[in-house]
Each structure stands twice: as structure tokens, then as C-alpha cells.
Amino acid sequence: MAERLEDIAHKLVAEGKGILAADESTGTIQKRFETIGLKSTGESRRDYRDMLFSTKQAMRDYISGVILYDETIRQQAADGVALTERIAASGALPGIKVDAGAKPLAAFAGETITQGLDGLRERLQEYYRLGARFAKWRAVIAIDSAALPSCGAVRQNAQALARYAALCQEAGIVPVVEPEVLMDGKPGNHTIGRCYDVTVQTLREVFAALAEARVKLEGMILKPNMVIDGKGARKASVAEVAEKTLRCLRETVPAAVPGIAFLSGGQGDAEASEHLSVMNAAGPQPWKLTFSFGRALQAAAIAAWGGRRENIAAGQRAFAHRAHMNHLAALGQWTEKAEKQT
Ligand code: 13P
């Protein structure tokens, strides 16, 4: 019998576990590989991802699910094992990014709309057959100190997220709903107060649209940004980021949502872990709070690996360390001391 959406959602936010976002599009992974001077090919992308998914103890103990890209969900490792099977063997759930990227929104200069709804019903059915039990769709919300975002752009992105989420649930797939208010966008000089206001506005629109689309809140996961000042104007303390993020979420996210899994959005590795940990240490919340990090779980592993076979163990050690730090953060137990022990 198919697993219930609620059970899948709870599995994704199981105690001390979080999601590895490994769904970089071909263009994005190429940029990551350029930092280590590695050519991005089907084979190098496969080998890199297999290195992560084969990090046995970290995958088993700290990772609940892995978000894949369309290419990866169809790939087999060098030893012939499907990458989805490698993930499933560790006990984690395979997931899939189903959006087709953020494109300029007509008549809204500087803002985007995420595409990919056409044919989504059929694609979800295929992804289910390929083993995906959850999906991701990322809406990008531009932010500046005064004019952006527009109400129109926020609403249109919320509606697309809601239509995606309803289609996922129809297919037996848990939607991870990701409205990202950018930290590292341009101009990037907004205050934390401005991020708070825009994130509240965005999440209100998103939950209104989800209700209108009859999305079951018990069978979804929210993937938001933390409330934080722009990358070029970072001043807020850890305590302030944690306090404002929690306040924003408590005002906007219904308690029926089982879990909130944050994106890292360009924060430093340790910084993202510390923020998550301080929020979890603040006491029980209506929902589980965990991670769904891309860069903050992978950057150190890519650097340690460097695209060389002889560095696979070093790459896995770096990934295992970040996964461990975020496991501690999901429990509210991250410490600077643990961070320094590699
Ligand atoms: P980052 O943690 O690097 O922001 O990536 C998470 C993600 O999946 C963005 O869509």
C-alpha cells in the first residue's frame, strides 16, 4: 500500500534528521565544479553525488531525504547501483526538484516567476515510479529596502507553489514548499526588519494560496529562508536571527504543518548550523525545525574532494562533519567546540 503523505512528511523531519539538497541544475553544479577546476560531465556529476550518498553513517543517522535533479534520479553509479537505491539503502527517501527555474516575470522588472507547471502531473507520476516520495519547488522573492517585492509577484509565486503542491499530493508525493526571500540577491543591503516584514507577507500569501488549492497541511513541508539581513549589510546577532525567525514563523505557519526545513541561502556553514541550533534550543515549537541545506552541507565536501578519486574519503569526512553539525543543530545541541572537532 502507498505510504500516507503524513507518514512521509514525518519521516522527513524525524528527530535529529534533515534533508540534503543535492538538486543543483546542470548550470549550477557547473559553477560549483568550476571552483575546484573540474569539468562538469554526466560522469563527474554522478561520481560526486555518489560520493555523498555513499557516506554511510552520516546518511543513515543524519539525513532523512535527498533532493535530486532530473538527471540524477535516472543515473546509476559506477558499480551499476541506481543512485536512488543507494539513497534508499541508507534509509533516506529520494526526492526530486520539479520546478523548471525562476524566469523574469513579465511586467515586473527585477522579479521572477517559477516555471514548470505544464505537464507536471505526468512528470510526477514518472518520478513516483522512479522512487521519489517528495518533491521541491523553489519560488524566488526579490527584496530591497523599499519597493521589492511587489504584491503581484509574491501572489503569483504563491499561487504557483499551491498548484504544484496540490499536484504533488494527488500523485502521493509530499511537496516541499520553498518560497525563498533572498539573502544574497541584489542589492543585498536590506535590514533584518525588512526581511522580517517581507517573509511574513510572503508566508501569509503562500498559506492563503495553499488553503485555496485544498492542500493538506499535514502532508507538506515548508522550506523557508531564515529571517536575516542582506548579505551586504550583515549586522544582526545570532540571537536576533533566531528570535525574529521564530516570531515570523509562529505568526504565519499553521501548527498542522509537521515540519519546517530551512534553506541555507548563502549563509556560512557554521553560521547556518548555529542559527538552527539556537532556534531549537529555545524550546518546543508547534512544528519540527530542521535543515534542507544545499551549500551549507556540500561546500566543504566539494573543496575537500577537489574532483580527485584519491580524495573521496576526505570529501566524505567533510560531508559527514557538516551532516553531524546539522544533526546537532536539529536537536538544539550544536556547539562551537563540536564544530572545531573534525
Ligand atoms: P541552499 O541551502 O544552498 O540555499 O540550497 C537549498 C536549496 O535547495 C535551494 O533551492
mmCIF file of C-alpha atoms and ligand atoms in Angstrom:
data_model
loop_
_atom_site.group_PDB
_atom_site.id
_atom_site.type_symbol
_atom_site.label_atom_id
_atom_site.label_comp_id
_atom_site.label_asym_id
_atom_site.label_seq_id
_atom_site.Cartn_x
_atom_site.Cartn_y
_atom_site.Cartn_z
ATOM 1 C CA MET A 1 0.000 0.000 0.000
ATOM 2 C CA ALA A 2 1.230 3.512 -0.772
ATOM 3 C CA GLU A 3 2.618 5.334 2.227
ATOM 4 C CA ARG A 4 0.427 8.104 3.587
ATOM 5 C CA LEU A 5 1.578 11.658 2.891
ATOM 6 C CA GLU A 6 1.577 12.386 6.626
ATOM 7 C CA ASP A 7 3.929 9.481 7.310
ATOM 8 C CA ILE A 8 6.363 10.561 4.588
ATOM 9 C CA ALA A 9 6.315 14.149 5.895
ATOM 10 C CA HIS A 10 7.030 12.977 9.433
ATOM 11 C CA LYS A 11 9.878 10.808 8.198
ATOM 12 C CA LEU A 12 11.453 13.834 6.506
ATOM 13 C CA VAL A 13 11.584 15.710 9.789
ATOM 14 C CA ALA A 14 12.411 12.759 12.063
ATOM 15 C CA GLU A 15 14.233 13.688 15.284
ATOM 16 C CA GLY A 16 17.759 14.925 14.562
ATOM 17 C CA LYS A 17 17.483 14.383 10.805
ATOM 18 C CA GLY A 18 17.197 16.748 7.853
ATOM 19 C CA ILE A 19 17.295 16.945 4.080
ATOM 20 C CA LEU A 20 20.312 17.054 1.765
ATOM 21 C CA ALA A 21 19.501 19.363 -1.156
ATOM 22 C CA ALA A 22 21.595 17.886 -3.990
ATOM 23 C CA ASP A 23 19.337 19.096 -6.788
ATOM 24 C CA GLU A 24 21.587 21.685 -8.408
ATOM 25 C CA SER A 25 20.673 22.167 -12.050
ATOM 26 C CA THR A 26 23.365 21.382 -14.618
ATOM 27 C CA GLY A 27 24.298 25.090 -14.795
ATOM 28 C CA THR A 28 24.593 25.489 -11.012
ATOM 29 C CA ILE A 29 26.659 22.346 -10.413
ATOM 30 C CA GLN A 30 28.971 23.508 -13.197
ATOM 31 C CA LYS A 31 29.592 26.719 -11.249
ATOM 32 C CA ARG A 32 30.332 24.691 -8.098
ATOM 33 C CA PHE A 33 32.748 22.431 -10.001
ATOM 34 C CA GLU A 34 34.495 25.456 -11.524
ATOM 35 C CA THR A 35 35.629 26.395 -8.004
ATOM 36 C CA ILE A 36 37.738 23.194 -7.951
ATOM 37 C CA GLY A 37 38.716 23.343 -11.627
ATOM 38 C CA LEU A 38 36.644 20.274 -12.512
ATOM 39 C CA LYS A 39 34.825 19.779 -15.795
ATOM 40 C CA SER A 40 31.126 19.110 -15.287
ATOM 41 C CA THR A 41 30.114 15.961 -17.170
ATOM 42 C CA GLY A 42 27.403 13.367 -16.591
ATOM 43 C CA GLU A 43 30.073 11.135 -15.109
ATOM 44 C CA SER A 44 31.676 13.713 -12.801
ATOM 45 C CA ARG A 45 28.252 14.813 -11.541
ATOM 46 C CA ARG A 46 27.319 11.186 -10.905
ATOM 47 C CA ASP A 47 30.577 10.367 -9.113
ATOM 48 C CA TYR A 48 30.373 13.474 -6.934
ATOM 49 C CA ARG A 49 26.825 12.721 -5.846
ATOM 50 C CA ASP A 50 27.580 9.046 -5.311
ATOM 51 C CA MET A 51 30.409 10.094 -3.001
ATOM 52 C CA LEU A 52 27.884 11.949 -0.818
ATOM 53 C CA PHE A 53 25.186 9.266 -0.920
ATOM 54 C CA SER A 54 27.734 6.545 -0.049
ATOM 55 C CA THR A 55 28.771 8.284 3.185
ATOM 56 C CA LYS A 56 27.111 5.504 5.114
ATOM 57 C CA GLN A 57 26.969 6.514 8.764
ATOM 58 C CA ALA A 58 26.090 10.168 8.069
ATOM 59 C CA MET A 59 23.379 9.232 5.583
ATOM 60 C CA ARG A 60 21.893 6.667 7.970
ATOM 61 C CA ASP A 61 21.958 8.797 11.110
ATOM 62 C CA TYR A 62 21.541 12.404 9.975
ATOM 63 C CA ILE A 63 19.827 12.530 6.574
ATOM 64 C CA SER A 64 16.105 11.852 6.124
ATOM 65 C CA GLY A 65 15.829 12.607 2.419
ATOM 66 C CA VAL A 66 17.824 13.748 -0.604
ATOM 67 C CA ILE A 67 16.510 16.142 -3.249
ATOM 68 C CA LEU A 68 17.703 15.053 -6.681
ATOM 69 C CA TYR A 69 17.806 16.670 -10.089
ATOM 70 C CA ASP A 70 16.119 15.030 -13.096
ATOM 71 C CA GLU A 71 19.427 13.703 -14.423
ATOM 72 C CA THR A 72 20.455 12.178 -11.077
ATOM 73 C CA ILE A 73 17.232 10.306 -10.384
ATOM 74 C CA ARG A 74 17.885 8.329 -13.589
ATOM 75 C CA GLN A 75 21.613 7.667 -13.018
ATOM 76 C CA GLN A 76 23.440 4.558 -11.953
ATOM 77 C CA ALA A 77 26.691 4.697 -10.009
ATOM 78 C CA ALA A 78 29.905 3.303 -11.484
ATOM 79 C CA ASP A 79 29.137 -0.034 -9.761
ATOM 80 C CA GLY A 80 25.755 -0.253 -11.508
ATOM 81 C CA VAL A 81 23.586 0.575 -8.481
ATOM 82 C CA ALA A 82 20.917 3.219 -9.138
ATOM 83 C CA LEU A 83 21.623 6.371 -7.122
ATOM 84 C CA THR A 84 18.050 6.233 -5.819
ATOM 85 C CA GLU A 85 18.773 2.740 -4.494
ATOM 86 C CA ARG A 86 21.964 3.953 -2.833
ATOM 87 C CA ILE A 87 19.910 6.570 -1.012
ATOM 88 C CA ALA A 88 17.120 4.158 -0.099
ATOM 89 C CA ALA A 89 19.684 1.636 1.217
ATOM 90 C CA SER A 90 20.764 4.228 3.802
ATOM 91 C CA GLY A 91 17.175 4.617 4.959
ATOM 92 C CA ALA A 92 16.725 8.082 3.410
ATOM 93 C CA LEU A 93 13.948 8.990 0.980
ATOM 94 C CA PRO A 94 14.714 10.057 -2.595
ATOM 95 C CA GLY A 95 13.098 13.368 -3.595
ATOM 96 C CA ILE A 96 13.035 15.390 -6.798
ATOM 97 C CA LYS A 97 13.202 19.048 -7.819
ATOM 98 C CA VAL A 98 10.291 19.551 -10.216
ATOM 99 C CA ASP A 99 10.366 23.263 -10.961
ATOM 100 C CA ALA A 100 11.930 24.495 -14.174
ATOM 101 C CA GLY A 101 13.621 27.510 -12.633
ATOM 102 C CA ALA A 102 12.778 31.149 -11.910
ATOM 103 C CA LYS A 103 12.335 33.267 -15.063
ATOM 104 C CA PRO A 104 11.717 37.029 -15.431
ATOM 105 C CA LEU A 105 8.089 37.857 -14.648
ATOM 106 C CA ALA A 106 6.539 39.855 -17.495
ATOM 107 C CA ALA A 107 5.711 43.442 -16.457
ATOM 108 C CA PHE A 108 7.514 43.083 -13.100
ATOM 109 C CA ALA A 109 11.057 44.392 -13.571
ATOM 110 C CA GLY A 110 13.571 42.676 -11.298
ATOM 111 C CA GLU A 111 11.170 39.921 -10.207
ATOM 112 C CA THR A 112 10.737 36.314 -11.262
ATOM 113 C CA ILE A 113 8.115 33.607 -11.558
ATOM 114 C CA THR A 114 8.996 29.955 -11.201
ATOM 115 C CA GLN A 115 8.050 27.839 -14.182
ATOM 116 C CA GLY A 116 7.292 24.147 -14.581
ATOM 117 C CA LEU A 117 3.551 23.584 -14.085
ATOM 118 C CA ASP A 118 2.910 22.416 -17.662
ATOM 119 C CA GLY A 119 2.984 18.633 -17.811
ATOM 120 C CA LEU A 120 3.744 18.429 -14.084
ATOM 121 C CA ARG A 121 1.012 15.844 -13.372
ATOM 122 C CA GLU A 122 2.602 13.377 -15.813
ATOM 123 C CA ARG A 123 6.157 14.109 -14.642
ATOM 124 C CA LEU A 124 5.152 13.479 -11.025
ATOM 125 C CA GLN A 125 3.723 10.097 -11.970
ATOM 126 C CA GLU A 126 7.001 9.168 -13.629
ATOM 127 C CA TYR A 127 9.069 10.425 -10.678
ATOM 128 C CA TYR A 128 6.921 8.363 -8.319
ATOM 129 C CA ARG A 129 7.712 5.265 -10.406
ATOM 130 C CA LEU A 130 11.399 6.197 -10.230
ATOM 131 C CA GLY A 131 11.180 6.197 -6.424
ATOM 132 C CA ALA A 132 10.595 9.852 -5.467
ATOM 133 C CA ARG A 133 8.364 10.289 -2.422
ATOM 134 C CA PHE A 134 8.800 14.026 -2.012
ATOM 135 C CA ALA A 135 9.417 16.980 -4.310
ATOM 136 C CA LYS A 136 10.665 20.555 -4.239
ATOM 137 C CA TRP A 137 9.599 23.765 -5.959
ATOM 138 C CA ARG A 138 11.507 26.981 -5.254
ATOM 139 C CA ALA A 139 9.930 30.409 -5.643
ATOM 140 C CA VAL A 140 12.375 33.311 -5.527
ATOM 141 C CA ILE A 141 11.228 36.504 -3.842
ATOM 142 C CA ALA A 142 13.388 39.528 -4.650
ATOM 143 C CA ILE A 143 13.868 42.011 -1.805
ATOM 144 C CA ASP A 144 15.262 45.517 -1.473
ATOM 145 C CA SER A 145 14.853 48.253 1.114
ATOM 146 C CA ALA A 146 11.652 49.767 -0.268
ATOM 147 C CA ALA A 147 9.962 48.663 -3.499
ATOM 148 C CA LEU A 148 10.590 44.940 -3.878
ATOM 149 C CA PRO A 149 8.862 42.586 -3.703
ATOM 150 C CA SER A 150 5.641 43.698 -5.360
ATOM 151 C CA CYS A 151 2.379 42.228 -4.066
ATOM 152 C CA GLY A 152 1.676 40.903 -7.562
ATOM 153 C CA ALA A 153 4.897 38.924 -7.810
ATOM 154 C CA VAL A 154 4.504 37.435 -4.332
ATOM 155 C CA ARG A 155 0.919 36.404 -5.082
ATOM 156 C CA GLN A 156 1.695 34.840 -8.445
ATOM 157 C CA ASN A 157 4.563 32.825 -6.955
ATOM 158 C CA ALA A 158 2.350 31.712 -4.052
ATOM 159 C CA GLN A 159 -0.292 30.509 -6.490
ATOM 160 C CA ALA A 160 2.258 28.520 -8.499
ATOM 161 C CA LEU A 161 3.558 26.922 -5.287
ATOM 162 C CA ALA A 162 -0.001 25.985 -4.323
ATOM 163 C CA ARG A 163 -0.799 24.428 -7.706
ATOM 164 C CA TYR A 164 2.447 22.453 -7.554
ATOM 165 C CA ALA A 165 1.710 21.276 -4.005
ATOM 166 C CA ALA A 166 -1.806 20.082 -4.890
ATOM 167 C CA LEU A 167 -0.475 18.122 -7.891
ATOM 168 C CA CYS A 168 2.204 16.506 -5.726
ATOM 169 C CA GLN A 169 -0.309 15.334 -3.155
ATOM 170 C CA GLU A 170 -2.532 13.916 -5.901
ATOM 171 C CA ALA A 171 0.470 11.815 -7.001
ATOM 172 C CA GLY A 172 1.270 10.566 -3.479
ATOM 173 C CA ILE A 173 4.304 12.835 -3.237
ATOM 174 C CA VAL A 174 4.965 15.210 -0.321
ATOM 175 C CA PRO A 175 5.529 18.767 -1.555
ATOM 176 C CA VAL A 176 8.379 20.743 -0.043
ATOM 177 C CA VAL A 177 7.114 24.296 -0.484
ATOM 178 C CA GLU A 178 10.034 26.702 -0.845
ATOM 179 C CA PRO A 179 9.420 30.442 -1.003
ATOM 180 C CA GLU A 180 12.906 31.955 -0.698
ATOM 181 C CA VAL A 181 13.223 35.604 0.259
ATOM 182 C CA LEU A 182 16.750 36.195 -0.978
ATOM 183 C CA MET A 183 19.589 36.980 1.401
ATOM 184 C CA ASP A 184 22.284 37.108 -1.259
ATOM 185 C CA GLY A 185 20.369 38.813 -4.071
ATOM 186 C CA LYS A 186 20.890 42.361 -5.351
ATOM 187 C CA PRO A 187 21.283 44.940 -3.872
ATOM 188 C CA GLY A 188 21.500 42.837 -0.686
ATOM 189 C CA ASN A 189 21.576 45.792 1.697
ATOM 190 C CA HIS A 190 18.164 45.331 3.355
ATOM 191 C CA THR A 191 17.833 45.176 7.127
ATOM 192 C CA ILE A 192 16.668 42.195 9.153
ATOM 193 C CA GLY A 193 13.479 44.137 9.920
ATOM 194 C CA ARG A 194 12.768 44.427 6.220
ATOM 195 C CA CYS A 195 13.399 40.687 5.766
ATOM 196 C CA TYR A 196 11.005 40.014 8.632
ATOM 197 C CA ASP A 197 8.211 42.077 7.018
ATOM 198 C CA VAL A 198 8.719 40.546 3.564
ATOM 199 C CA THR A 199 8.912 36.984 4.903
ATOM 200 C CA VAL A 200 5.707 37.470 6.918
ATOM 201 C CA GLN A 201 3.962 38.881 3.831
ATOM 202 C CA THR A 202 5.242 36.016 1.656
ATOM 203 C CA LEU A 203 4.283 33.231 4.054
ATOM 204 C CA ARG A 204 0.800 34.717 4.548
ATOM 205 C CA GLU A 205 0.267 34.696 0.781
ATOM 206 C CA VAL A 206 1.648 31.174 0.489
ATOM 207 C CA PHE A 207 -0.616 29.708 3.192
ATOM 208 C CA ALA A 208 -3.662 31.544 1.792
ATOM 209 C CA ALA A 209 -2.931 30.074 -1.650
ATOM 210 C CA LEU A 210 -2.324 26.585 -0.199
ATOM 211 C CA ALA A 211 -5.699 26.726 1.578
ATOM 212 C CA GLU A 212 -7.475 27.841 -1.589
ATOM 213 C CA ALA A 213 -5.850 24.977 -3.523
ATOM 214 C CA ARG A 214 -7.007 22.497 -0.827
ATOM 215 C CA VAL A 215 -3.507 21.366 0.022
ATOM 216 C CA LYS A 216 -3.376 19.135 3.119
ATOM 217 C CA LEU A 217 -1.058 20.888 5.527
ATOM 218 C CA GLU A 218 -0.331 17.601 7.340
ATOM 219 C CA GLY A 219 1.205 16.245 4.143
ATOM 220 C CA MET A 220 3.666 19.023 3.282
ATOM 221 C CA ILE A 221 6.943 20.514 4.473
ATOM 222 C CA LEU A 222 7.767 24.238 4.408
ATOM 223 C CA LYS A 223 11.265 25.240 3.278
ATOM 224 C CA PRO A 224 11.712 28.915 4.111
ATOM 225 C CA ASN A 225 14.611 31.308 4.455
ATOM 226 C CA MET A 226 15.679 32.342 7.925
ATOM 227 C CA VAL A 227 14.901 35.960 8.790
ATOM 228 C CA ILE A 228 18.257 37.648 8.300
ATOM 229 C CA ASP A 229 19.699 40.885 6.934
ATOM 230 C CA GLY A 230 21.029 41.147 3.373
ATOM 231 C CA LYS A 231 24.440 39.685 2.586
ATOM 232 C CA GLY A 232 25.974 43.139 2.102
ATOM 233 C CA ALA A 233 24.604 44.515 5.374
ATOM 234 C CA ARG A 234 25.065 41.741 7.905
ATOM 235 C CA LYS A 235 24.743 43.095 11.438
ATOM 236 C CA ALA A 236 22.142 41.000 13.241
ATOM 237 C CA SER A 237 23.314 38.762 16.082
ATOM 238 C CA VAL A 238 22.641 35.039 16.192
ATOM 239 C CA ALA A 239 20.057 35.644 18.922
ATOM 240 C CA GLU A 240 18.244 38.221 16.809
ATOM 241 C CA VAL A 241 18.118 35.999 13.722
ATOM 242 C CA ALA A 242 16.731 33.149 15.823
ATOM 243 C CA GLU A 243 14.202 35.306 17.654
ATOM 244 C CA LYS A 244 12.875 37.070 14.541
ATOM 245 C CA THR A 245 12.736 33.857 12.512
ATOM 246 C CA LEU A 246 10.747 32.074 15.227
ATOM 247 C CA ARG A 247 8.391 35.024 15.660
ATOM 248 C CA CYS A 248 7.792 35.246 11.923
ATOM 249 C CA LEU A 249 7.063 31.523 11.639
ATOM 250 C CA ARG A 250 4.762 31.446 14.667
ATOM 251 C CA GLU A 251 2.729 34.270 13.131
ATOM 252 C CA THR A 252 2.330 32.640 9.755
ATOM 253 C CA VAL A 253 2.763 28.840 9.733
ATOM 254 C CA PRO A 254 -0.206 26.753 10.937
ATOM 255 C CA ALA A 255 0.569 24.141 13.589
ATOM 256 C CA ALA A 256 -0.819 21.437 11.268
ATOM 257 C CA VAL A 257 2.371 21.674 9.176
ATOM 258 C CA PRO A 258 4.589 18.852 10.507
ATOM 259 C CA GLY A 259 7.930 20.417 9.763
ATOM 260 C CA ILE A 260 9.946 23.370 8.614
ATOM 261 C CA ALA A 261 13.254 22.620 6.889
ATOM 262 C CA PHE A 262 15.324 25.738 6.285
ATOM 263 C CA LEU A 263 17.391 26.526 3.201
ATOM 264 C CA SER A 264 20.875 27.908 3.890
ATOM 265 C CA GLY A 265 20.689 30.636 1.247
ATOM 266 C CA GLY A 266 24.378 31.565 1.187
ATOM 267 C CA GLN A 267 24.985 31.645 4.959
ATOM 268 C CA GLY A 268 28.305 30.291 6.169
ATOM 269 C CA ASP A 269 28.355 26.601 7.082
ATOM 270 C CA ALA A 270 28.769 27.027 10.836
ATOM 271 C CA GLU A 271 26.536 30.104 10.886
ATOM 272 C CA ALA A 272 23.596 28.187 9.392
ATOM 273 C CA SER A 273 24.076 25.377 11.935
ATOM 274 C CA GLU A 274 24.296 27.802 14.849
ATOM 275 C CA HIS A 275 21.140 29.671 13.835
ATOM 276 C CA LEU A 276 19.181 26.424 13.568
ATOM 277 C CA SER A 277 20.523 25.164 16.874
ATOM 278 C CA VAL A 278 19.657 28.324 18.801
ATOM 279 C CA MET A 279 16.096 28.149 17.464
ATOM 280 C CA ASN A 280 15.727 24.531 18.527
ATOM 281 C CA ALA A 281 17.266 25.222 21.934
ATOM 282 C CA ALA A 282 14.603 27.905 22.507
ATOM 283 C CA GLY A 283 12.127 25.163 23.336
ATOM 284 C CA PRO A 284 9.423 23.164 21.649
ATOM 285 C CA GLN A 285 7.668 24.726 18.680
ATOM 286 C CA PRO A 286 4.414 23.688 17.005
ATOM 287 C CA TRP A 287 6.406 22.094 14.170
ATOM 288 C CA LYS A 288 9.763 20.326 13.847
ATOM 289 C CA LEU A 289 12.587 22.675 12.797
ATOM 290 C CA THR A 290 15.382 21.195 10.727
ATOM 291 C CA PHE A 291 17.611 21.729 7.694
ATOM 292 C CA SER A 292 17.257 21.261 3.956
ATOM 293 C CA PHE A 293 20.638 22.685 3.077
ATOM 294 C CA GLY A 294 22.430 22.692 -0.245
ATOM 295 C CA ARG A 295 25.557 24.817 0.004
ATOM 296 C CA ALA A 296 25.892 24.578 3.811
ATOM 297 C CA LEU A 297 26.056 20.765 3.564
ATOM 298 C CA GLN A 298 28.138 20.471 0.410
ATOM 299 C CA ALA A 299 30.640 23.322 0.073
ATOM 300 C CA ALA A 300 33.256 21.765 2.379
ATOM 301 C CA ALA A 301 32.843 18.348 0.745
ATOM 302 C CA ILE A 302 33.363 19.710 -2.763
ATOM 303 C CA ALA A 303 36.501 21.560 -1.643
ATOM 304 C CA ALA A 304 37.972 18.528 0.171
ATOM 305 C CA TRP A 305 37.218 16.196 -2.746
ATOM 306 C CA GLY A 306 38.539 18.515 -5.443
ATOM 307 C CA GLY A 307 37.331 16.119 -8.135
ATOM 308 C CA ARG A 308 40.042 13.536 -7.357
ATOM 309 C CA ARG A 309 39.445 9.877 -6.745
ATOM 310 C CA GLU A 310 42.130 9.740 -4.038
ATOM 311 C CA ASN A 311 40.239 12.419 -2.064
ATOM 312 C CA ILE A 312 36.893 10.620 -1.854
ATOM 313 C CA ALA A 313 37.435 9.691 1.801
ATOM 314 C CA ALA A 314 38.329 13.313 2.634
ATOM 315 C CA GLY A 315 35.222 14.555 0.811
ATOM 316 C CA GLN A 316 33.065 12.089 2.718
ATOM 317 C CA ARG A 317 34.629 13.126 6.025
ATOM 318 C CA ALA A 318 33.826 16.781 5.278
ATOM 319 C CA PHE A 319 30.245 15.939 4.342
ATOM 320 C CA ALA A 320 29.820 13.720 7.415
ATOM 321 C CA HIS A 321 31.040 16.542 9.645
ATOM 322 C CA ARG A 322 28.534 19.054 8.258
ATOM 323 C CA ALA A 323 25.736 16.496 8.448
ATOM 324 C CA HIS A 324 26.704 15.810 12.078
ATOM 325 C CA MET A 325 26.775 19.530 12.934
ATOM 326 C CA ASN A 326 23.314 19.985 11.445
ATOM 327 C CA HIS A 327 22.041 16.881 13.237
ATOM 328 C CA LEU A 328 23.181 18.503 16.488
ATOM 329 C CA ALA A 329 21.537 21.774 15.408
ATOM 330 C CA ALA A 330 18.259 19.992 14.705
ATOM 331 C CA LEU A 331 18.408 18.812 18.323
ATOM 332 C CA GLY A 332 19.434 22.242 19.646
ATOM 333 C CA GLN A 333 22.818 20.816 20.674
ATOM 334 C CA TRP A 334 25.330 22.363 18.233
ATOM 335 C CA THR A 335 28.400 23.853 19.946
ATOM 336 C CA GLU A 336 31.444 25.719 18.722
ATOM 337 C CA LYS A 337 33.569 23.004 20.303
ATOM 338 C CA ALA A 338 31.862 20.270 18.302
ATOM 339 C CA GLU A 339 32.250 22.435 15.192
ATOM 340 C CA LYS A 340 36.036 22.517 15.619
ATOM 341 C CA GLN A 341 36.395 18.767 16.150
ATOM 342 C CA THR A 342 36.758 17.265 12.709
HETATM 343 P P1 13P B 1 20.932 26.347 -0.161
HETATM 344 O O1 13P B 1 20.891 25.686 1.191
HETATM 345 O O2 13P B 1 22.293 26.366 -0.799
HETATM 346 O O3 13P B 1 20.231 27.674 -0.154
HETATM 347 O O4 13P B 1 20.102 25.411 -1.135
HETATM 348 C C1 13P B 1 18.902 24.913 -0.707
HETATM 349 C C2 13P B 1 18.001 24.746 -1.853
HETATM 350 O O5 13P B 1 17.519 23.670 -2.115
HETATM 351 C C3 13P B 1 17.703 25.940 -2.669
HETATM 352 O O6 13P B 1 16.624 25.675 -3.511
#
